[in-house]
Coordinates of C-alpha atoms in Angstrom, one line a residue:
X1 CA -2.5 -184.3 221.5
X2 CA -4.1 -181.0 220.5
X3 CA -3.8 -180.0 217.1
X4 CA -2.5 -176.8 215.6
X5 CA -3.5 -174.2 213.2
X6 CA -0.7 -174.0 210.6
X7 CA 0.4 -170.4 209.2
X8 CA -1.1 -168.1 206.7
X9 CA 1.5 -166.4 204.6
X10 CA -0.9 -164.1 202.0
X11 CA -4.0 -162.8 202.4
X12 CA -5.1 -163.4 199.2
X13 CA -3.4 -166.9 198.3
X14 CA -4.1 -168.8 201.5
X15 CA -4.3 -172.2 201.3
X16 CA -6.0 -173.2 204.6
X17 CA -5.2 -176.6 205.6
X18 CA -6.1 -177.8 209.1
X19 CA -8.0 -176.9 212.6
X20 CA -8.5 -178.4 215.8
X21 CA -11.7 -180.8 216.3
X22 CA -13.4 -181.7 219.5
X23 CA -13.7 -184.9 218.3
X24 CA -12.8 -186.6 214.9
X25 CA -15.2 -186.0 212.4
X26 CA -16.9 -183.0 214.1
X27 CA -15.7 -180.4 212.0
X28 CA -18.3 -178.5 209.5
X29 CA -17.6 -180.1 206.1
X30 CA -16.0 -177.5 204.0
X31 CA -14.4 -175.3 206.8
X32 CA -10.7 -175.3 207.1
X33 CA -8.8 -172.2 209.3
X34 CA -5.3 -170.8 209.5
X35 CA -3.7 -168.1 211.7
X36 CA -1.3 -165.5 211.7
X37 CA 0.4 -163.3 214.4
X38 CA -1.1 -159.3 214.6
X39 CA 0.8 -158.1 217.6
X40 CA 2.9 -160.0 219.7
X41 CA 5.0 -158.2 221.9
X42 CA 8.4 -159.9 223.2
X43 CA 7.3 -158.1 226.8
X44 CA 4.2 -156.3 226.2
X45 CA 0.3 -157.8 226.9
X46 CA -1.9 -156.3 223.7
X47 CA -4.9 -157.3 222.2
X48 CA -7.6 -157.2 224.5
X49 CA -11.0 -155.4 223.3
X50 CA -10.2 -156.1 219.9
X51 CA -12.6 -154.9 217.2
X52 CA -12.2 -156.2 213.6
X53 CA -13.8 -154.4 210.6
X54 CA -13.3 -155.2 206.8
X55 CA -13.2 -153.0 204.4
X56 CA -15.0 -152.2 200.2
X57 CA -11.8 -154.4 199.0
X58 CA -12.7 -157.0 201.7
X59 CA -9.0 -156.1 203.9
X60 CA -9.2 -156.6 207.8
X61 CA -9.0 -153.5 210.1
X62 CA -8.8 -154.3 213.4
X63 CA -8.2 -152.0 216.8
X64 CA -7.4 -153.1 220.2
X65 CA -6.0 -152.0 223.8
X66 CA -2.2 -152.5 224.3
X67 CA -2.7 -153.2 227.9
X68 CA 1.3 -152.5 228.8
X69 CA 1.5 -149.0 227.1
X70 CA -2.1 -148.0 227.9
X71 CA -2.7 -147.2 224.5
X72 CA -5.1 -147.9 221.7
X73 CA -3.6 -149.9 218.7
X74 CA -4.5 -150.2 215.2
X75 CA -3.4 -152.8 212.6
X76 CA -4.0 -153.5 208.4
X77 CA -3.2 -156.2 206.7
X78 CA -1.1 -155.7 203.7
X79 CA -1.7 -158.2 201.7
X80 CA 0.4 -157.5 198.8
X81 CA 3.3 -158.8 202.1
X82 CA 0.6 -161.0 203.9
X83 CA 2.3 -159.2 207.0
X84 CA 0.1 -157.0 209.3
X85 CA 0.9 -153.5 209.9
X86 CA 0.6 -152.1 213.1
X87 CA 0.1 -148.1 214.7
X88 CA -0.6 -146.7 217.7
X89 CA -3.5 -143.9 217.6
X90 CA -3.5 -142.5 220.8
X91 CA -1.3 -143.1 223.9
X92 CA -2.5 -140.0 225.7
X93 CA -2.9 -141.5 229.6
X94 CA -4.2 -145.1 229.4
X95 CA -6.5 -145.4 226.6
X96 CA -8.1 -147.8 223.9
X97 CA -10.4 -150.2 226.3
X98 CA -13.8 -151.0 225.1
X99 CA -12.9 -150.3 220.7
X100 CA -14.8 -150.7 218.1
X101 CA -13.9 -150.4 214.6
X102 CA -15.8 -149.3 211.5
X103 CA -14.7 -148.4 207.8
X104 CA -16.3 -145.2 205.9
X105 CA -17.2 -145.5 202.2
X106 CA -13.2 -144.4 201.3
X107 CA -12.0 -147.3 203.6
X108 CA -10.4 -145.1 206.2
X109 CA -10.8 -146.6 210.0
X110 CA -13.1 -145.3 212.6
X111 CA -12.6 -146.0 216.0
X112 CA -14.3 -145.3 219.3
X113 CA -13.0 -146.2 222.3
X114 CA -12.7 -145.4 226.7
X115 CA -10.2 -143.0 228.4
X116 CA -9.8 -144.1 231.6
X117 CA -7.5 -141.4 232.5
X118 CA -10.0 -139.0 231.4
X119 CA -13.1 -140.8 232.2
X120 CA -14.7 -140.4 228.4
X121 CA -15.5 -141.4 225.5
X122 CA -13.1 -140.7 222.7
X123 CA -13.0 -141.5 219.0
X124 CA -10.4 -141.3 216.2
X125 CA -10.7 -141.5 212.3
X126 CA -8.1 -141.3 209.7
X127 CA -9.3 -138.9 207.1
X128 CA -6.4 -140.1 204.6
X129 CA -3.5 -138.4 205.7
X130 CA -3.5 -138.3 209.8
X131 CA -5.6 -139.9 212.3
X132 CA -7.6 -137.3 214.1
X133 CA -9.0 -137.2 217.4
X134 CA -12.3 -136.1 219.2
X135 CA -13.4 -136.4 222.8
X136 CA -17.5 -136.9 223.1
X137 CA -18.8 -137.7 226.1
X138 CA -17.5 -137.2 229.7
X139 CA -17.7 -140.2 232.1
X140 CA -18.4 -142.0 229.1
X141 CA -17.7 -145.1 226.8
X142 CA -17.9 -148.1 228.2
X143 CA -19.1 -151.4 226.4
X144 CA -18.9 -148.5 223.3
X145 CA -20.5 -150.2 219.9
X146 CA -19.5 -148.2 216.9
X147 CA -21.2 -149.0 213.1
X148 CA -21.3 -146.0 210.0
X149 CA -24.1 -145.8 207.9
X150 CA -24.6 -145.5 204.4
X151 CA -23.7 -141.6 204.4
X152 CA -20.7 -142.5 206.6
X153 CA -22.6 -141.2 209.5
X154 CA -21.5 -142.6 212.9
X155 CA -24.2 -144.5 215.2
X156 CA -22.6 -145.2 218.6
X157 CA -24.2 -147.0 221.6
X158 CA -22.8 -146.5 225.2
X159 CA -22.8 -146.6 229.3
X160 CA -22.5 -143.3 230.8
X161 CA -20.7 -144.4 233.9
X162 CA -22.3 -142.6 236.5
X163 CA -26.1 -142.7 235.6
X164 CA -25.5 -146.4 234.3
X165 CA -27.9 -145.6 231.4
X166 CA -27.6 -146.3 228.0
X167 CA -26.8 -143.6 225.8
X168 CA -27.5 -143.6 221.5
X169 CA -25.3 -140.7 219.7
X170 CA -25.4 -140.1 216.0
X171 CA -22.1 -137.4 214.3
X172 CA -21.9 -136.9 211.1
X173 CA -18.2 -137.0 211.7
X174 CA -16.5 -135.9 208.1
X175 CA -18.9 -132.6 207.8
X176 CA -17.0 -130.2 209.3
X177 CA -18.6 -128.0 212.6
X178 CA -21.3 -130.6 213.1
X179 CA -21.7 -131.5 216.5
X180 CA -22.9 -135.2 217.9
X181 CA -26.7 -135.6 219.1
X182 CA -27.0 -137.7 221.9
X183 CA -29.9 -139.1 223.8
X184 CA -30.7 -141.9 226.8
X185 CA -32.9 -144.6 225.2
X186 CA -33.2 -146.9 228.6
X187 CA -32.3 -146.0 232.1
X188 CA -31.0 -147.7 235.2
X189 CA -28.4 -149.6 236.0
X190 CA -27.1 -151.5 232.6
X191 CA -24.1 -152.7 234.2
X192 CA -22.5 -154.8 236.8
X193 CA -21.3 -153.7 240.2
X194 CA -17.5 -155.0 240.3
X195 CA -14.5 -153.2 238.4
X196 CA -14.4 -149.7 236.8
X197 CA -17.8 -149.3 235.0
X198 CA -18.8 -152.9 236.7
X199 CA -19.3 -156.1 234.6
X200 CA -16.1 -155.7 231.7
X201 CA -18.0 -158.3 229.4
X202 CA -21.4 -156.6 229.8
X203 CA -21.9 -156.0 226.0
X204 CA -23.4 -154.1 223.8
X205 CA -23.8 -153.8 220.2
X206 CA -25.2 -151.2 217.5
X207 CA -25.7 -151.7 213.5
X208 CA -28.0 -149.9 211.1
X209 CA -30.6 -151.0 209.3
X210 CA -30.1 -151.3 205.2
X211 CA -33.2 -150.0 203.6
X212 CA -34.3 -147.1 206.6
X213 CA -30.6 -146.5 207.7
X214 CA -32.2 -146.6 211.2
X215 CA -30.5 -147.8 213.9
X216 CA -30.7 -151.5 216.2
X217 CA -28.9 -152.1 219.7
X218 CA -28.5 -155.2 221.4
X219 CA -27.4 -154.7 224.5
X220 CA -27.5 -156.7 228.4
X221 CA -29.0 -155.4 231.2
X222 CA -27.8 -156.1 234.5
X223 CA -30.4 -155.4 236.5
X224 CA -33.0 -157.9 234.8
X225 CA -30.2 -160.3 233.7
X226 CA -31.6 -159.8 229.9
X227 CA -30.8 -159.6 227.0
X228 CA -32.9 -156.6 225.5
X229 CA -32.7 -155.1 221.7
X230 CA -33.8 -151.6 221.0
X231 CA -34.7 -150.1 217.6
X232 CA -35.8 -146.8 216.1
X233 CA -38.9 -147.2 213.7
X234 CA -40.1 -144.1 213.1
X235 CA -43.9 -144.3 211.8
X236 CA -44.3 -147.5 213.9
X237 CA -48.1 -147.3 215.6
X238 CA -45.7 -149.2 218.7
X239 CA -42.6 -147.0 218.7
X240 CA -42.4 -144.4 221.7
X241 CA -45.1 -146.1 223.5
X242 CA -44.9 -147.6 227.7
X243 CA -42.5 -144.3 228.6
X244 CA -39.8 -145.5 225.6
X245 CA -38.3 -143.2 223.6
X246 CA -39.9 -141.3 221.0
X247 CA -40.0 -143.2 217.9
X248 CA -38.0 -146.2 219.5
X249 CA -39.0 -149.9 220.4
X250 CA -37.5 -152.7 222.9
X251 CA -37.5 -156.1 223.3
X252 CA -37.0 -158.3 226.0
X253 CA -35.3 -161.3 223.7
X254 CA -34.1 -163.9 226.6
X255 CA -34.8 -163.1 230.6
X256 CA -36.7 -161.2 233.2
X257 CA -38.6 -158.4 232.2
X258 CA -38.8 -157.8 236.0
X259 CA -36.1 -156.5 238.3
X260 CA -35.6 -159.4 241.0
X261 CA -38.1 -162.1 239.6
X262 CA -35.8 -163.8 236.8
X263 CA -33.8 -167.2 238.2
X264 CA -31.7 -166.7 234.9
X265 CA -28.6 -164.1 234.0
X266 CA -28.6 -164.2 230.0
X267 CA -26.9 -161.8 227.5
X268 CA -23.9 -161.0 228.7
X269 CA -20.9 -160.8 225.7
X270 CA -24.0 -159.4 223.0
X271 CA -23.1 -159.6 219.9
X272 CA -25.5 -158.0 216.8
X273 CA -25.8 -158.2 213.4
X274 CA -28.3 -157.6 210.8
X275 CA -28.2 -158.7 207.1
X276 CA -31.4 -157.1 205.9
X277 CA -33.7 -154.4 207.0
X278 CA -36.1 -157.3 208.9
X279 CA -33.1 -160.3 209.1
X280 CA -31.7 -159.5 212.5
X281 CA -29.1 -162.2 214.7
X282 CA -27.9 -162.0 218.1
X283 CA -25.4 -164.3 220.2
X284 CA -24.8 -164.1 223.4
X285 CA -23.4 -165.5 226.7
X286 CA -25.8 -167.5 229.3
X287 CA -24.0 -166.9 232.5
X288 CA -26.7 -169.4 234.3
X289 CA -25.8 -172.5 232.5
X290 CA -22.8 -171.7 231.0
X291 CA -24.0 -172.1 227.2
X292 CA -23.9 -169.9 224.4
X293 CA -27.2 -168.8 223.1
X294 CA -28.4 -167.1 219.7
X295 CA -31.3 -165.0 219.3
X296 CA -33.0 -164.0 215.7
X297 CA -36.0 -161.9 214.5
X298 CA -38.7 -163.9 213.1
X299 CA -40.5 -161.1 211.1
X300 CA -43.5 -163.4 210.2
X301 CA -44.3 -164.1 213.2
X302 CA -43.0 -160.7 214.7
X303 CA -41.1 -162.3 217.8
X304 CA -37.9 -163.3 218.8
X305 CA -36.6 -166.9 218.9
X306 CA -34.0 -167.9 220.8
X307 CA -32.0 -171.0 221.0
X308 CA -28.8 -173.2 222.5
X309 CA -25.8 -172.9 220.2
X310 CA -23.2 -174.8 222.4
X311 CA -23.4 -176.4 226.2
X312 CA -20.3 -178.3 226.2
X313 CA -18.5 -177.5 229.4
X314 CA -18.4 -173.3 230.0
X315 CA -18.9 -172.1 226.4
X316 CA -19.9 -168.6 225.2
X317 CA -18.2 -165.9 226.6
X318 CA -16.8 -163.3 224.6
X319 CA -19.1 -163.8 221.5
X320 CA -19.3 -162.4 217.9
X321 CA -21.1 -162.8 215.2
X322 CA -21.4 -162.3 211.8
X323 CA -23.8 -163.9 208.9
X324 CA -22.3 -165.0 205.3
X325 CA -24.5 -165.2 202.0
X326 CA -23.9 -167.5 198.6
X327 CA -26.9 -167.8 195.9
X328 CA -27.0 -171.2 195.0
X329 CA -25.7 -171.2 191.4
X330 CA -28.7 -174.2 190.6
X331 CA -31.4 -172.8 192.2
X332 CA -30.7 -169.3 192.8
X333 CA -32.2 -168.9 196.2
X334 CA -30.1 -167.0 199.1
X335 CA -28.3 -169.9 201.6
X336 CA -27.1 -167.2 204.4
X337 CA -25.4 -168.9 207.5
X338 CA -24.1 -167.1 210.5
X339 CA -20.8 -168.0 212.3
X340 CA -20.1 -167.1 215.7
X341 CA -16.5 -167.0 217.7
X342 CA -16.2 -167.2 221.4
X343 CA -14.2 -168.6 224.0
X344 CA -14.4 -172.0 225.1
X345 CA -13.3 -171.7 229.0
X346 CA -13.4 -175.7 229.8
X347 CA -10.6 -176.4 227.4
X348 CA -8.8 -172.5 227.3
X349 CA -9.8 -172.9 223.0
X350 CA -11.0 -170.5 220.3
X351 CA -14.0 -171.9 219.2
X352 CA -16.1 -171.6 216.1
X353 CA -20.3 -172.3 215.9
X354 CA -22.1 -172.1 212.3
X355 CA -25.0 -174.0 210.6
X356 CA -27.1 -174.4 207.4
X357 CA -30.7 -173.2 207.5
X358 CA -31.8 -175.1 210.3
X359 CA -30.0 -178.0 210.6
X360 CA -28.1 -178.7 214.0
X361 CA -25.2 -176.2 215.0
X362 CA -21.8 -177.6 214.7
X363 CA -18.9 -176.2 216.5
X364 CA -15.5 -176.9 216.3
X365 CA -12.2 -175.8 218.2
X366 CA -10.1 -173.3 215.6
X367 CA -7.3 -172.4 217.8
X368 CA -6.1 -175.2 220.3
X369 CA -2.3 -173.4 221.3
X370 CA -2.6 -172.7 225.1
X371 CA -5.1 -170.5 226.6
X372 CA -6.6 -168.4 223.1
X373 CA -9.7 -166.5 222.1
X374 CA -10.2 -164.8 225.5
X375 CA -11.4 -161.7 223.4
X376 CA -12.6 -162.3 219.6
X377 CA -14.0 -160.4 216.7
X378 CA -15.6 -161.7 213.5
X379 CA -16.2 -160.2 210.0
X380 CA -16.4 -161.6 207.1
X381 CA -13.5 -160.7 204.7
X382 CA -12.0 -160.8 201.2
X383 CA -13.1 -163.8 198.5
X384 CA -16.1 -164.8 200.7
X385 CA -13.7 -165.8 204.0
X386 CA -14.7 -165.4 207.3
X387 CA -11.8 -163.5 209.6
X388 CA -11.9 -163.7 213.0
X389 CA -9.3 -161.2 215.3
X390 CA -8.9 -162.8 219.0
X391 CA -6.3 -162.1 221.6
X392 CA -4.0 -165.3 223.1
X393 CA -3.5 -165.2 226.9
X394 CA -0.8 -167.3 227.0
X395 CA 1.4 -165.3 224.7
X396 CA -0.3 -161.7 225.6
X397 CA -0.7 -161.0 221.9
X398 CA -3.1 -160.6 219.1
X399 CA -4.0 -163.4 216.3
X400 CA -5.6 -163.2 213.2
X401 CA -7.8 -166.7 212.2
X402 CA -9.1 -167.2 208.3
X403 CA -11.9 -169.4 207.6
X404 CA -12.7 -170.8 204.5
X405 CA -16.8 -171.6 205.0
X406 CA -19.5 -173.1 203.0

């Protein structure tokens, strides 16, 4: 018998108490998960392309597609209630596929999203009062990646649906008359051939770098069945060179770097993010074995590694990543370990990966009740927890999980 997640009832009083294990005895020591309810509609089917974000106070944000309305959804937790709050942003023809969420430095919610009625790529802040609304880029949007610098600047990454290329805009959103610069940092066709804008789970995903403010993308591309990372260095005696960019530089991480010579299809369900200007860490989905994978830069050795996370049964899709820090009270030195969520397809199970320096991954099962964590988002949140947003196919509705790691 499978067991359950029990309920969280405060944000910032949880007492977390069990999870599903594969196995007994496989769970990381330490790490104990609950879950709450977002958005569960009596007769509705929400949650898919969910995005979560947390905030300077260390409050979850998370946006999503509300599949039945055709709208994009946003919720907050209030955790003075321990209850999430929930809004739609815009219902204007069928939007809110592809979100992604990000929180400027007065912890008002950015979102960017795809307008399938209108074919483009739209975005929506809240400036403290209203949301507000913008459309950016026709025939535009998909696999969308959204992340604000330290000036609340916004750094989106993008498909343009007919060219297939991937597109890098920055908007300095909040300075009023300003108008987003856009340009194609890699050409050809970046996603797959089936369903509007091909391969849903294609991936890609933008952060900024802390010290240069400079942006990284990790991204799959179809056509080599790779996963390939892109960042702007300028100065760099390598950026802008082999008909790149100006002032950019890619990496082939995992795959081809041929079109039609690779025997492998890696990097779909990318996942990014970067915890220091040099410290960057990728997961992703091998499509040819079924396994999820995770990349990091080795900045010594100025390569990428890449390794096998999980390969028990179809694991991997619909990844996400984050990385959490603690300075060792005794010896001070930085013990930073990332966590990963994805979808464990064999067994229709959330699933969680982490690990201490580099010891073995261990992996457990966080969310065992029917078919859950077909979409998932992770972020680590208030008092040092790790939140992770995921939808639940069985119910058609949107769950909230808290970790407490380490």
């Amino acid at each position: 018998m499978k067991a359950r997640s029990h309920l969280a009832l405060v944000f910032g009083l949880l007492v977390t108490v069990a999870c599903g294990r594969t196995v007994p005895g496989d769970e990381p020591r330490g790490i104990m998960a609950s879950s709450i309810w977002i958005d569960k509609a009596p007769d509705g089917d929400v949650g898919q392309f969910n995005s979560l974000a947390a905030d300077s106070e260390g409050r979850p944000h998370v946006s999503y597609y509300d599949y039945t309305s055709g709208a994009l959804k946003y919720a907050r937790l209030d955790g003075a209630r321990g209850t999430w709050v929930t809004e739609i942003v815009d219902q204007e023809g069928d939007v809110g596929l592809y979100t992604s969420i990000a929180i400027d430095s007065q912890n008002n919610p950015h979102i960017v999203y795809y307008d399938v009625s209108g074919d483009r790529m739209k975005y929506a802040y809240f400036n403290g009062v209203e949301w507000q609304r913008a459309s950016l880029f026709d025939h535009g949007g998909l696999f969308a990646s959204l992340t604000l610098d330290a000036n609340d600047v916004a750094h989106i990454a993008f498909i343009d649906r007919q060219s297939y290329d991937l597109i890098y805009m920055r908007w300095d959103v909040l300075t009023s008359g300003t108008a987003p610069v856009w340009g194609v940092i890699d050409t050809g066709t970046l996603t797959g051939p089936s369903g509007i804008g091909g391969n849903l789970h294609g991936g890609i995903s933008i952060q900024v770098r802390p010290e240069t403010q400079q942006p990284i993308v990790a991204y799959y591309h179809a056509s080599l069945g790779s996963l390939l990372v892109m960042a702007k260095m300028p100065g760099h005696p390598a950026a802008g060179q082999g008909g790149l960019p100006q002032e950019w530089m890619q990496w082939v991480v995992d795959g081809s770097t041929v079109i039609g010579q690779g025997n492998d299809d890696v990097g779909e369900h990318t996942s990014l993010f970067v915890n220091g200007e040099n410290e960057w860490h990728v997961s992703y989905y091998d499509k040819t074995n079924e396994d999820l994978k995770y990349a990091r830069w080795d900045d010594e050795g100025q390569r990428w590694l890449t390794e096998r996370v999980d390969s028990d049964g179809l694991v991997g899709e619909a990844s996400s990543i984050t990385v959490v820090c603690r300075q060792d009270p005794k010896t001070r030195t930085r013990d930073c370990r990332p966590y990963i969520s994805y979808f464990d397809s064999t067994n229709n199970d959330l699933k969680v990966a982490t690990r201490r320096g580099d010891l073995p991954w261990q992996t457990f099962r966080a969310d065992l009740s029917g078919m859950t964590g077909t979409y998932t988002s992770i972020a680590e949140v208030a008092n040092g927890r790790v939140g992770i947003s995921y939808r639940d196919f069985t119910y058609s509705g949107l769950k909230f999980l808290l970790l407490l790691p380490f």
